[in-house]
Amino acid sequence: MLIEAIDLHRIYRMGENEVHALRGVSFSIERGEFVSIIGPSGSGKSTLMHIMGCLDRPTSGSYILDGTPIEGLDDKRLSRLRNRKVGFVFQSFNLIQQLNVVENVEVPLVYMEMDRHERRERALQMLEAVGLGHRSQHKPNELSGGENQRVAIARALVTDPDLILADEPTGNLDTKTGQEIMELLKRLHEQGKTLIMVTHDLEKAKWSSRFIHMKDGKILHDFRDTDGADIVGMFYESTAEQEAQ
Amino acid sequence: MAHKMRSLLTTLGVIFGVAAVIAMLSIGEGAKRDALEQIRLLGTNNIRINAVKLTGDKAREAESKYSDGLSYKDGLLIRSNVPSVRAVTPIRFVDAPVMKGNKESAARVIGTDHLYTEVTNFSVDDGRFITPLDISEAKRVCVIGSKVKRELFGFRSPIGHRIRIGEEWFRVVGVMETKRLREGKASIIKIRDINRDIYIPITTALKRFRDEEKPFFVNEIAVQVKSAELVEPTARIIRRLLKRTHREVQDYEIIIPAELLAQSRRTQRVFNIVMGSIAAISLLVGGIGIMNIMLASVTERTKEIGIRRALGATEQDILGQFLNETVLISATGGIIGIVLGVVMAKVINIFAGWETVIALYSVLVSFGISAMVGIIFGIYPARKAAQMDPIAALRFE
């Protein structure tokens, strides 16, 4: 088991008000799964992703990543865990504009304290793997959106993490480029990577093998083995079911 | 580093602060060496007694008390009454033109005795100095400075030749060694170019260039004390002695080079405090400027901080990154400031004529200070960056 979440709660304090972003979420994910988390905005899916990526901690409940419970870890250990085990892919790519493409890919390796030459070599290999070897010296703003996202994926993969967390990876891309990125992610899944994708696009969720529907900080439904199944149909069924209650 | 111009402007405070430190220390160091050299010239074990020209009421008072100024007799009195004195030599300036044939020299004629070389640590290069016999017989002989020799004789030996001083003919018996002198204009003690001096026996000076009103008048008396510790008490004794013989008329002043040195150090300290304050204020303002720009930079780069945190940077990593940048900026400012300071020291040297010396320690101190400014004023922005919530930073647009 790669991920185990037990009764996660997350409460934000906004002045006088308390916002319950997660209200008791439990699930587990095995190695090699490709999971989509779907839900409307405010459903808690982003909060869940931040906790899974070790960027945030639950207010209560426990989160165990690859056998390591994150409660009680200090900033240094949590950051190291994030660095080694997790690769993030964001909707808006989140590349550092001042750095060129290969330097961007190297950033996670800097925090692994890898030496300069090895770092460059690994980063170039990764860029080669996503088909951008020839763009290594360009600045991100000289590249197209699709290329930017490929760089971000290369950056997520460069530390050879156990888990790839993708937050609306195609949200800023046109349909055709989005398709290409999804194919790239699919290929990673086929190579045995564990992928978790947060999206509100049902069409993209179809690519995954498992599908978690969230609403109001809770898991509404968790569909397994969705390969070839009618995800859209299941989603509407689950929503209707919810509304009927 | 997209804001090179902005960073440069930010560091101006540090640049000027460091430049001020460098320039200040170079002036201080130069003045110290200058003073030391001049005091060495006067002799650290020496006491000088200078005649003071009185005017108005004081001159009338001196007349009524029958004090006829500093005299050769004062010197003899000191020599015979103060046991801690090793040697006493009188110095009397003779105001007369120096000629050889048609050539005139801008030399200064000084009547003194055989002890002059010993007291002033200044010796003869060629021939001999004035002897006790020259004094007792008031001979018309002279010893000339190296520059006078060059002016009047070129490269020929002047020994045995005659030159005219005023209306009298003098035979040259010796040439003094060349004394190297700094060309410092802001010297604490005015020193004439002793290479332009001509020495004649004091007795000859008093007799041949007689001042009818004050026949034994001398301009200076140089006293050499047996050891450095005795300078202070000896000066006290001499002061008491002269007070009595001059009937409390202050027509002389006693100068102790060692005391002048101490005084110049006090002046130096005031100067250092003033310049140090200017430098400190400049560095403070510079530091605040850097802090300000770094705070702006932290806000501007919130997104980058979020990204780096997501990719595994610890709070410590972010702190280090921003602290490094601040120190880099201020240390760069420090280096520019050091260069500017060296240039300033040179300019001061050329235009104000002050001696300036750049010591290695002042460069190291300045560089250290600039790096310290970076650390002190970089801590706050760097902590702010490190303590940012990574999720909020990632969402920042």
XYZ file of C-alpha atoms in Angstrom:
642
model
C 0.000 0.000 0.000
C 1.418 3.333 -1.047
C -1.110 5.632 0.536
C -3.317 5.147 3.529
C -5.651 7.905 4.717
C -7.684 7.365 7.874
C -10.468 9.752 8.813
C -8.773 12.923 7.548
C -10.153 16.231 8.723
C -8.844 19.598 7.712
C -10.138 22.776 9.297
C -8.951 26.209 8.208
C -9.353 29.162 10.449
C -10.385 32.314 8.565
C -10.577 34.910 11.317
C -13.737 34.082 13.299
C -14.939 31.415 10.883
C -13.870 27.829 10.593
C -13.904 26.155 7.229
C -14.177 22.394 7.137
C -12.352 21.458 3.948
C -12.209 17.767 4.740
C -14.750 16.000 6.927
C -13.530 12.488 7.554
C -11.900 11.084 4.438
C -10.557 7.516 4.432
C -9.144 5.558 1.535
C -6.072 3.703 0.439
C -4.172 3.547 -2.838
C -1.955 0.730 -4.068
C 1.213 1.117 -6.075
C 0.637 1.366 -9.823
C -2.909 2.767 -9.616
C -4.104 5.680 -11.731
C -6.704 7.510 -9.671
C -8.842 10.479 -10.639
C -10.315 12.648 -7.945
C -13.278 14.516 -9.251
C -15.609 17.011 -7.647
C -16.813 20.605 -7.832
C -14.718 23.443 -6.478
C -14.876 23.574 -2.698
C -15.285 19.799 -2.516
C -11.950 19.471 -0.721
C -10.065 17.765 -3.550
C -7.258 20.320 -3.610
C -6.852 20.138 0.160
C -6.697 16.375 -0.099
C -4.067 16.632 -2.772
C -1.941 19.000 -0.684
C -2.059 16.575 2.209
C -1.177 13.645 -0.050
C 1.734 15.711 -1.392
C 2.985 16.478 2.131
C 2.489 20.202 1.607
C -0.199 20.344 4.263
C -1.091 18.357 7.351
C -4.515 17.107 8.392
C -6.068 18.732 11.458
C -6.919 15.235 12.640
C -6.762 11.727 11.283
C -3.665 10.094 9.944
C -1.969 10.023 6.595
C 0.631 7.385 5.867
C 2.801 7.671 2.750
C 4.772 4.568 1.822
C 4.743 3.399 5.397
C 5.688 6.758 6.931
C 3.029 8.505 9.044
C 3.463 12.246 8.482
C 2.192 13.460 11.825
C 5.069 14.465 14.039
C 7.473 14.996 11.140
C 9.258 18.332 11.312
C 9.562 20.653 8.314
C 12.873 19.192 7.260
C 11.716 15.586 7.246
C 8.394 16.414 5.637
C 10.190 18.387 2.912
C 12.581 15.521 2.317
C 9.662 13.090 2.037
C 7.982 15.425 -0.459
C 11.214 15.756 -2.385
C 11.871 11.999 -2.682
C 8.409 10.480 -2.884
C 6.192 13.011 -4.628
C 6.244 14.690 -8.038
C 3.798 17.525 -8.633
C 2.255 18.510 -11.963
C 0.209 21.710 -11.804
C -2.484 23.245 -13.954
C -0.447 26.412 -14.547
C 2.821 24.433 -14.997
C 4.562 26.436 -12.222
C 7.945 26.618 -13.863
C 10.404 29.216 -12.530
C 10.515 31.838 -15.274
C 14.066 33.047 -14.555
C 15.534 29.587 -15.041
C 15.879 27.787 -18.355
C 14.190 24.462 -19.053
C 16.962 22.154 -17.889
C 17.574 24.237 -14.754
C 13.887 23.964 -13.920
C 14.058 20.202 -14.197
C 17.125 20.204 -11.953
C 15.452 22.072 -9.051
C 14.191 18.967 -7.159
C 17.638 17.386 -7.505
C 19.231 20.485 -5.931
C 17.246 19.755 -2.780
C 18.341 16.103 -2.973
C 21.885 17.504 -2.763
C 22.934 15.695 -5.903
C 26.157 16.924 -7.473
C 26.112 19.328 -10.377
C 27.148 16.977 -13.181
C 24.882 14.101 -12.237
C 22.037 16.574 -11.837
C 22.493 17.965 -15.341
C 22.753 14.482 -16.810
C 19.565 13.219 -15.150
C 17.644 16.358 -16.079
C 18.668 16.082 -19.734
C 17.688 12.397 -19.762
C 14.243 13.293 -18.455
C 13.796 16.035 -21.025
C 14.808 13.549 -23.707
C 12.141 11.139 -22.366
C 9.367 13.735 -22.702
C 10.630 14.692 -26.164
C 12.121 18.089 -25.276
C 15.841 17.354 -25.364
C 16.342 20.016 -28.008
C 14.677 22.739 -25.881
C 16.860 22.416 -22.785
C 18.417 25.879 -23.012
C 15.156 27.771 -23.656
C 13.319 29.847 -21.101
C 9.789 28.622 -20.233
C 8.177 31.669 -21.872
C 9.725 30.671 -25.205
C 7.826 27.372 -25.163
C 4.208 26.468 -25.916
C 1.764 25.457 -23.164
C 2.056 21.782 -24.044
C 5.834 21.977 -23.964
C 5.717 23.771 -20.604
C 3.611 20.972 -19.168
C 6.026 18.372 -20.563
C 8.872 20.184 -18.793
C 6.822 20.143 -15.589
C 6.242 16.405 -16.001
C 9.951 15.853 -16.574
C 10.585 17.834 -13.381
C 8.039 15.688 -11.495
C 9.725 12.495 -12.721
C 13.355 13.477 -12.276
C 13.628 12.293 -8.663
C 11.972 8.992 -9.631
C 9.170 9.520 -7.102
C 6.705 6.874 -5.950
C 3.745 9.151 -6.535
C 2.820 11.650 -9.247
C 0.206 14.213 -8.193
C -1.365 16.049 -11.100
C -3.674 18.986 -10.388
C -5.817 19.701 -13.464
C -2.825 18.950 -15.709
C -4.728 19.784 -18.904
C -6.750 22.707 -17.553
C -4.687 25.354 -19.326
C -4.235 23.460 -22.585
C -6.267 23.137 -25.779
C -7.992 19.833 -26.503
C -5.317 18.425 -28.791
C -2.399 19.281 -26.499
C -4.410 18.093 -23.511
C -4.826 14.784 -25.284
C -1.084 14.501 -25.797
C -0.387 15.210 -22.136
C -2.961 12.614 -21.095
C -1.256 10.100 -23.367
C 2.045 10.887 -21.704
C 0.511 10.353 -18.251
C -1.108 7.125 -19.419
C 2.261 5.923 -20.620
C 3.749 6.662 -17.191
C 0.964 4.632 -15.626
C 1.734 1.769 -17.982
C 5.364 1.973 -16.920
C 4.193 1.320 -13.375
C 4.003 4.820 -11.858
C 1.313 5.653 -9.344
C -0.709 8.629 -10.576
C -3.307 10.710 -8.801
C -5.049 13.328 -10.899
C -7.388 15.981 -9.600
C -9.801 17.173 -12.255
C -13.348 18.343 -12.848
C -13.259 17.165 -16.448
C -15.042 13.799 -16.753
C -13.560 13.183 -20.167
C -10.050 13.253 -18.620
C -11.140 11.117 -15.689
C -11.943 8.381 -18.200
C -8.223 7.778 -18.649
C -7.801 6.571 -15.109
C -8.399 3.146 -13.593
C -10.087 4.418 -10.469
C -12.315 7.329 -9.790
C -13.041 9.070 -6.476
C -15.986 11.447 -6.429
C -15.810 14.102 -3.729
C -18.286 16.630 -2.468
C -18.342 18.904 0.592
C -15.197 17.466 2.073
C -16.340 13.851 1.847
C -15.924 10.963 -0.545
C -19.230 10.407 -2.289
C -18.173 7.340 -4.244
C -15.056 5.388 -4.981
C -15.234 3.465 -8.260
C -12.593 0.845 -8.902
C -11.623 -0.920 -12.109
C -13.264 1.600 -14.367
C -11.374 0.506 -17.451
C -13.843 0.711 -20.323
C -16.777 1.434 -18.012
C -19.107 4.358 -18.471
C -17.630 6.873 -16.055
C -19.946 9.665 -17.081
C -22.932 7.452 -16.455
C -21.601 6.382 -13.076
C -20.892 9.968 -12.106
C -24.420 11.086 -12.849
C -25.814 8.055 -11.071
C -23.786 8.879 -7.996
C -24.792 12.538 -8.108
C -28.472 11.670 -8.520
C -28.223 9.211 -5.671
C -26.746 11.938 -3.495
C -29.470 14.388 -4.374
C -32.175 11.837 -3.695
C -31.008 11.374 -0.103
C 19.203 39.127 -11.030
C 16.665 40.575 -13.418
C 16.992 43.816 -11.481
C 20.681 44.590 -11.746
C 20.116 48.332 -11.827
C 17.776 48.150 -8.864
C 20.257 46.077 -6.878
C 23.046 48.505 -7.693
C 21.002 51.505 -6.554
C 20.085 49.629 -3.409
C 23.701 49.043 -2.546
C 24.670 52.715 -2.871
C 24.335 53.161 0.879
C 26.685 50.256 1.515
C 29.033 51.480 -1.234
C 29.354 54.931 0.322
C 29.498 53.578 3.831
C 32.346 51.234 2.989
C 34.099 53.903 0.904
C 33.902 56.254 3.891
C 35.362 53.584 6.171
C 38.233 52.922 3.752
C 38.961 56.614 3.196
C 38.741 57.344 6.918
C 41.084 54.544 7.868
C 43.514 55.525 5.109
C 43.629 59.122 6.321
C 44.053 57.957 9.890
C 46.805 55.544 8.931
C 48.519 58.213 6.804
C 48.313 60.822 9.554
C 49.696 58.347 12.042
C 52.697 57.527 9.896
C 53.186 61.195 9.069
C 53.139 62.175 12.713
C 55.449 59.356 13.692
C 57.952 60.313 11.042
C 57.933 63.976 11.996
C 58.268 63.187 15.625
C 61.154 60.905 14.802
C 62.690 63.849 12.959
C 62.358 66.037 16.009
C 63.493 63.143 18.161
C 61.178 61.356 20.570
C 63.580 61.909 23.429
C 63.713 65.609 22.716
C 62.206 68.740 24.112
C 62.048 71.883 22.012
C 61.895 75.350 23.421
C 60.733 77.940 20.911
C 60.925 81.680 21.258
C 57.558 83.406 21.104
C 57.288 86.915 19.731
C 55.255 89.034 22.101
C 53.154 91.983 21.007
C 51.236 94.846 22.623
C 50.683 94.752 26.384
C 52.619 91.545 26.792
C 55.643 93.020 25.020
C 55.548 96.036 27.346
C 55.219 93.777 30.376
C 58.225 91.756 29.188
C 60.207 94.966 28.875
C 59.253 96.120 32.350
C 60.380 92.794 33.767
C 63.655 92.887 31.878
C 63.095 89.574 30.097
C 64.914 89.663 26.819
C 63.456 86.523 25.301
C 64.923 83.100 24.799
C 68.681 83.318 24.900
C 71.834 81.314 24.464
C 72.263 81.653 28.222
C 69.033 79.706 28.833
C 70.570 76.815 26.967
C 73.754 76.959 29.048
C 71.656 77.146 32.204
C 69.656 74.063 31.303
C 72.817 72.178 30.402
C 74.459 72.877 33.727
C 71.392 72.572 36.003
C 69.294 69.668 34.729
C 71.092 66.346 35.243
C 68.678 64.271 33.110
C 69.666 66.258 30.048
C 72.176 64.648 27.716
C 72.722 67.525 25.317
C 71.454 71.023 24.616
C 71.894 72.872 21.388
C 70.799 76.405 20.451
C 69.276 77.329 17.112
C 69.388 80.910 15.884
C 68.018 81.888 12.499
C 70.137 84.440 10.675
C 68.235 86.538 8.206
C 70.841 87.129 5.523
C 71.156 86.314 1.808
C 73.479 83.483 0.800
C 75.565 84.118 -2.306
C 78.298 82.426 -4.265
C 79.501 84.641 -7.055
C 76.251 85.769 -8.667
C 74.255 82.736 -7.580
C 71.917 83.242 -4.674
C 70.539 80.310 -2.686
C 67.194 80.225 -0.902
C 68.983 78.780 2.095
C 68.248 79.391 5.714
C 71.219 80.251 7.869
C 71.266 78.752 11.346
C 73.657 79.472 14.149
C 74.159 76.418 16.344
C 76.866 74.479 18.144
C 78.715 71.169 17.843
C 75.981 69.214 19.623
C 73.386 69.888 16.927
C 74.138 66.671 15.007
C 73.823 64.603 18.152
C 70.547 66.122 19.321
C 68.805 66.060 15.950
C 70.244 62.752 14.801
C 71.399 64.422 11.632
C 74.960 63.891 10.447
C 77.631 65.172 8.090
C 78.093 63.453 4.772
C 81.293 65.116 3.637
C 83.894 67.100 5.602
C 83.153 67.938 9.240
C 80.556 69.696 11.400
C 81.108 72.736 13.635
C 83.667 72.001 16.372
C 84.011 73.414 19.895
C 87.042 75.316 18.613
C 84.890 76.996 15.902
C 82.524 78.029 18.701
C 85.098 79.357 21.103
C 86.901 81.302 18.377
C 83.687 82.318 16.555
C 85.159 81.222 13.258
C 83.595 82.084 9.954
C 83.005 78.505 8.788
C 79.834 76.867 7.614
C 78.316 73.423 6.945
C 75.803 73.353 4.120
C 72.740 71.193 3.409
C 72.715 68.875 0.404
C 70.301 71.019 -1.593
C 72.338 74.176 -0.977
C 75.404 72.318 -2.178
C 73.649 71.270 -5.373
C 72.424 74.814 -6.002
C 75.716 76.538 -5.458
C 78.318 73.949 -6.391
C 76.600 71.401 -8.598
C 78.574 68.194 -8.427
C 81.888 69.753 -7.401
C 83.110 69.416 -3.850
C 82.431 72.623 -1.919
C 84.904 71.891 0.888
C 87.353 74.761 1.323
C 85.418 77.124 -0.953
C 83.994 80.389 0.278
C 80.403 81.612 0.172
C 79.034 84.972 1.228
C 76.390 85.229 3.945
C 75.171 88.791 4.267
C 78.346 90.863 4.213
C 80.637 88.149 5.566
C 82.634 85.431 3.825
C 82.412 81.908 5.199
C 84.506 78.870 4.395
C 82.569 75.636 3.699
C 83.901 72.841 5.932
C 81.234 70.199 5.494
C 78.109 68.983 3.692
C 75.150 67.450 5.553
C 73.550 64.127 4.575
C 70.301 64.240 2.613
C 67.189 63.791 4.766
C 64.182 62.397 2.993
C 61.056 64.352 3.843
C 57.433 63.650 3.125
C 55.654 66.309 1.170
C 52.773 66.370 3.664
C 50.990 69.693 3.738
C 48.787 69.007 6.715
C 51.624 68.178 9.034
C 50.924 68.550 12.707
C 54.319 70.085 13.295
C 55.721 72.442 10.719
C 59.075 71.259 9.611
C 61.275 73.252 7.313
C 63.234 71.507 4.600
C 66.416 70.911 6.542
C 68.269 70.063 3.348
C 68.256 73.810 2.646
C 69.934 74.735 5.926
C 73.389 76.279 6.344
C 74.974 75.911 9.781
C 77.420 78.410 11.266
C 78.842 78.532 14.821
C 76.375 80.096 17.256
C 79.001 82.484 18.538
C 79.710 83.719 15.018
C 75.986 84.177 14.454
C 75.623 86.202 17.633
C 78.694 88.319 16.923
C 78.587 88.914 13.164
C 74.813 89.212 12.853
C 74.341 90.970 16.106
C 70.903 92.003 17.311
C 71.647 95.091 19.406
C 68.474 94.792 21.489
C 68.785 91.111 22.280
C 72.400 90.130 21.763
C 71.995 86.577 23.046
C 68.615 85.844 21.476
C 68.068 82.363 19.983
C 64.980 81.143 18.143
C 65.009 77.611 19.476
C 66.747 75.450 22.018
C 66.752 71.717 21.344
C 67.183 69.560 24.435
C 67.960 65.866 24.323
C 66.923 63.893 27.388
C 68.752 60.754 28.519
C 65.740 58.442 28.173
C 62.122 58.519 27.072
C 60.714 58.183 30.605
C 62.654 61.246 31.713
C 61.131 63.521 29.055
C 58.105 64.389 31.146
C 59.879 65.275 34.443
C 62.687 67.055 32.597
C 60.168 69.235 30.785
C 58.679 70.117 34.177
C 62.029 71.122 35.586
C 62.875 73.186 32.514
C 59.514 74.910 32.713
C 60.153 75.895 36.320
C 63.669 76.997 35.565
C 62.686 79.202 32.650
C 59.763 80.650 34.550
C 62.212 82.011 37.085
C 64.848 83.263 34.688
C 62.228 84.876 32.454
C 60.460 86.376 35.479
C 57.179 84.676 34.537
C 57.102 86.238 31.097
C 55.810 83.705 28.574
C 58.121 84.644 25.710
C 58.882 81.005 24.959
C 56.984 77.766 24.537
C 58.023 74.250 25.432
C 57.175 71.601 22.885
C 57.352 67.915 23.666
C 57.105 65.827 20.470
C 55.814 62.838 22.404
C 53.012 65.012 23.776
C 52.258 66.356 20.327
C 51.925 62.788 19.187
C 49.421 62.077 21.921
C 47.549 65.243 21.032
C 47.440 64.345 17.375
C 46.046 60.976 18.373
C 43.288 62.699 20.319
C 42.442 64.846 17.314
C 42.552 61.722 15.215
C 40.093 60.040 17.512
C 37.579 62.862 17.167
C 37.991 62.672 13.410
C 37.506 58.909 13.542
C 34.344 59.229 15.602
C 32.865 61.746 13.156
C 33.798 59.722 10.088
C 32.803 56.501 11.809
C 29.356 57.916 12.576
C 28.922 58.999 8.978
C 29.947 55.557 7.819
C 27.651 53.873 10.355
C 24.655 55.987 9.329
C 25.402 55.325 5.685
C 25.656 51.595 6.330
C 22.452 51.652 8.367
C 20.586 53.453 5.597
C 22.181 51.132 3.064
C 21.171 48.105 5.104
C 17.582 49.306 5.412
C 17.568 49.923 1.655
C 18.716 46.389 1.022
C 16.176 44.997 3.458
C 13.452 46.977 1.702
C 14.388 45.677 -1.720
C 14.673 42.137 -0.432
C 11.194 42.354 1.110
C 9.884 43.494 -2.271
C 11.784 40.670 -3.907
C 10.318 38.106 -1.500
C 6.790 39.274 -2.325
C 7.541 39.312 -6.034
C 8.874 35.787 -5.872
C 6.157 34.308 -3.675
C 5.206 31.940 -6.507
C 8.794 30.776 -6.887
C 8.998 30.140 -3.156
C 5.810 28.049 -3.354
C 7.179 26.052 -6.287
C 10.494 25.408 -4.563
C 8.715 24.303 -1.385
C 6.521 21.917 -3.411
C 9.624 20.446 -5.015
C 11.172 19.669 -1.645
C 12.882 22.836 -0.371
C 12.909 23.086 3.412
C 12.327 26.351 5.279
C 16.062 26.322 5.882
C 16.758 26.064 2.127
C 14.573 29.094 1.380
C 16.128 31.060 4.255
C 19.587 30.225 2.945
C 18.702 31.185 -0.610
C 17.485 34.669 0.302
C 20.196 35.263 2.872
C 22.805 34.312 0.271
C 21.342 36.782 -2.169
C 21.339 39.607 0.358
C 24.913 38.917 1.395
C 25.931 38.711 -2.268
C 24.342 42.090 -2.970
C 25.854 43.820 0.047
C 29.264 42.193 -0.384
C 29.284 43.307 -4.023
C 28.441 46.770 -2.742
C 31.296 46.345 -0.283
C 33.784 45.528 -3.038
C 32.651 48.490 -5.135
C 32.868 50.603 -1.974
C 36.424 49.435 -1.314
C 37.461 50.395 -4.841
C 35.717 53.754 -4.474
C 37.340 54.254 -1.073
C 40.802 53.607 -2.488
C 40.084 56.111 -5.269
C 38.800 58.599 -2.676
C 41.953 58.164 -0.608
C 44.056 58.867 -3.705
C 41.978 61.938 -4.557
C 42.263 63.240 -0.996
C 45.993 62.669 -1.179
C 46.316 64.609 -4.420
C 43.950 67.504 -3.712
C 44.166 67.965 0.052
C 47.762 66.857 0.285
C 47.004 64.545 3.189
C 49.045 61.454 3.473
C 46.784 58.395 2.965
C 47.760 54.784 3.456
C 45.489 51.839 2.588
C 46.224 49.119 5.097
C 45.220 45.520 4.363
C 43.288 45.314 7.624
C 41.070 48.231 6.609
C 40.100 46.411 3.402
C 39.310 43.237 5.343
C 37.350 45.149 8.005
C 35.306 46.949 5.358
C 34.518 43.778 3.488
C 33.537 42.109 6.745
C 31.262 44.998 7.629
C 29.488 44.866 4.280
C 28.920 41.130 4.593
C 27.619 41.677 8.146
C 25.171 44.298 6.871
C 23.920 41.688 4.399
C 23.388 39.137 7.139
C 21.781 41.528 9.632
C 19.411 43.140 7.152
C 18.855 39.932 5.172
C 17.609 37.859 8.102
C 14.177 39.443 8.307
C 13.209 39.150 4.611
C 14.700 35.651 4.425
C 12.704 34.516 7.456
C 9.597 35.992 5.932
C 10.228 33.979 2.786
C 10.963 30.792 4.702
C 7.874 31.012 6.877
C 5.475 31.523 3.998
C 2.668 28.981 3.773
C 3.665 26.886 0.760
C 0.089 26.364 -0.419
C -0.788 30.057 -0.276
C 2.509 30.816 -2.027
C 1.674 28.358 -4.814
C -1.723 29.969 -5.361
C -0.181 33.476 -5.495
C -0.423 35.114 -8.898
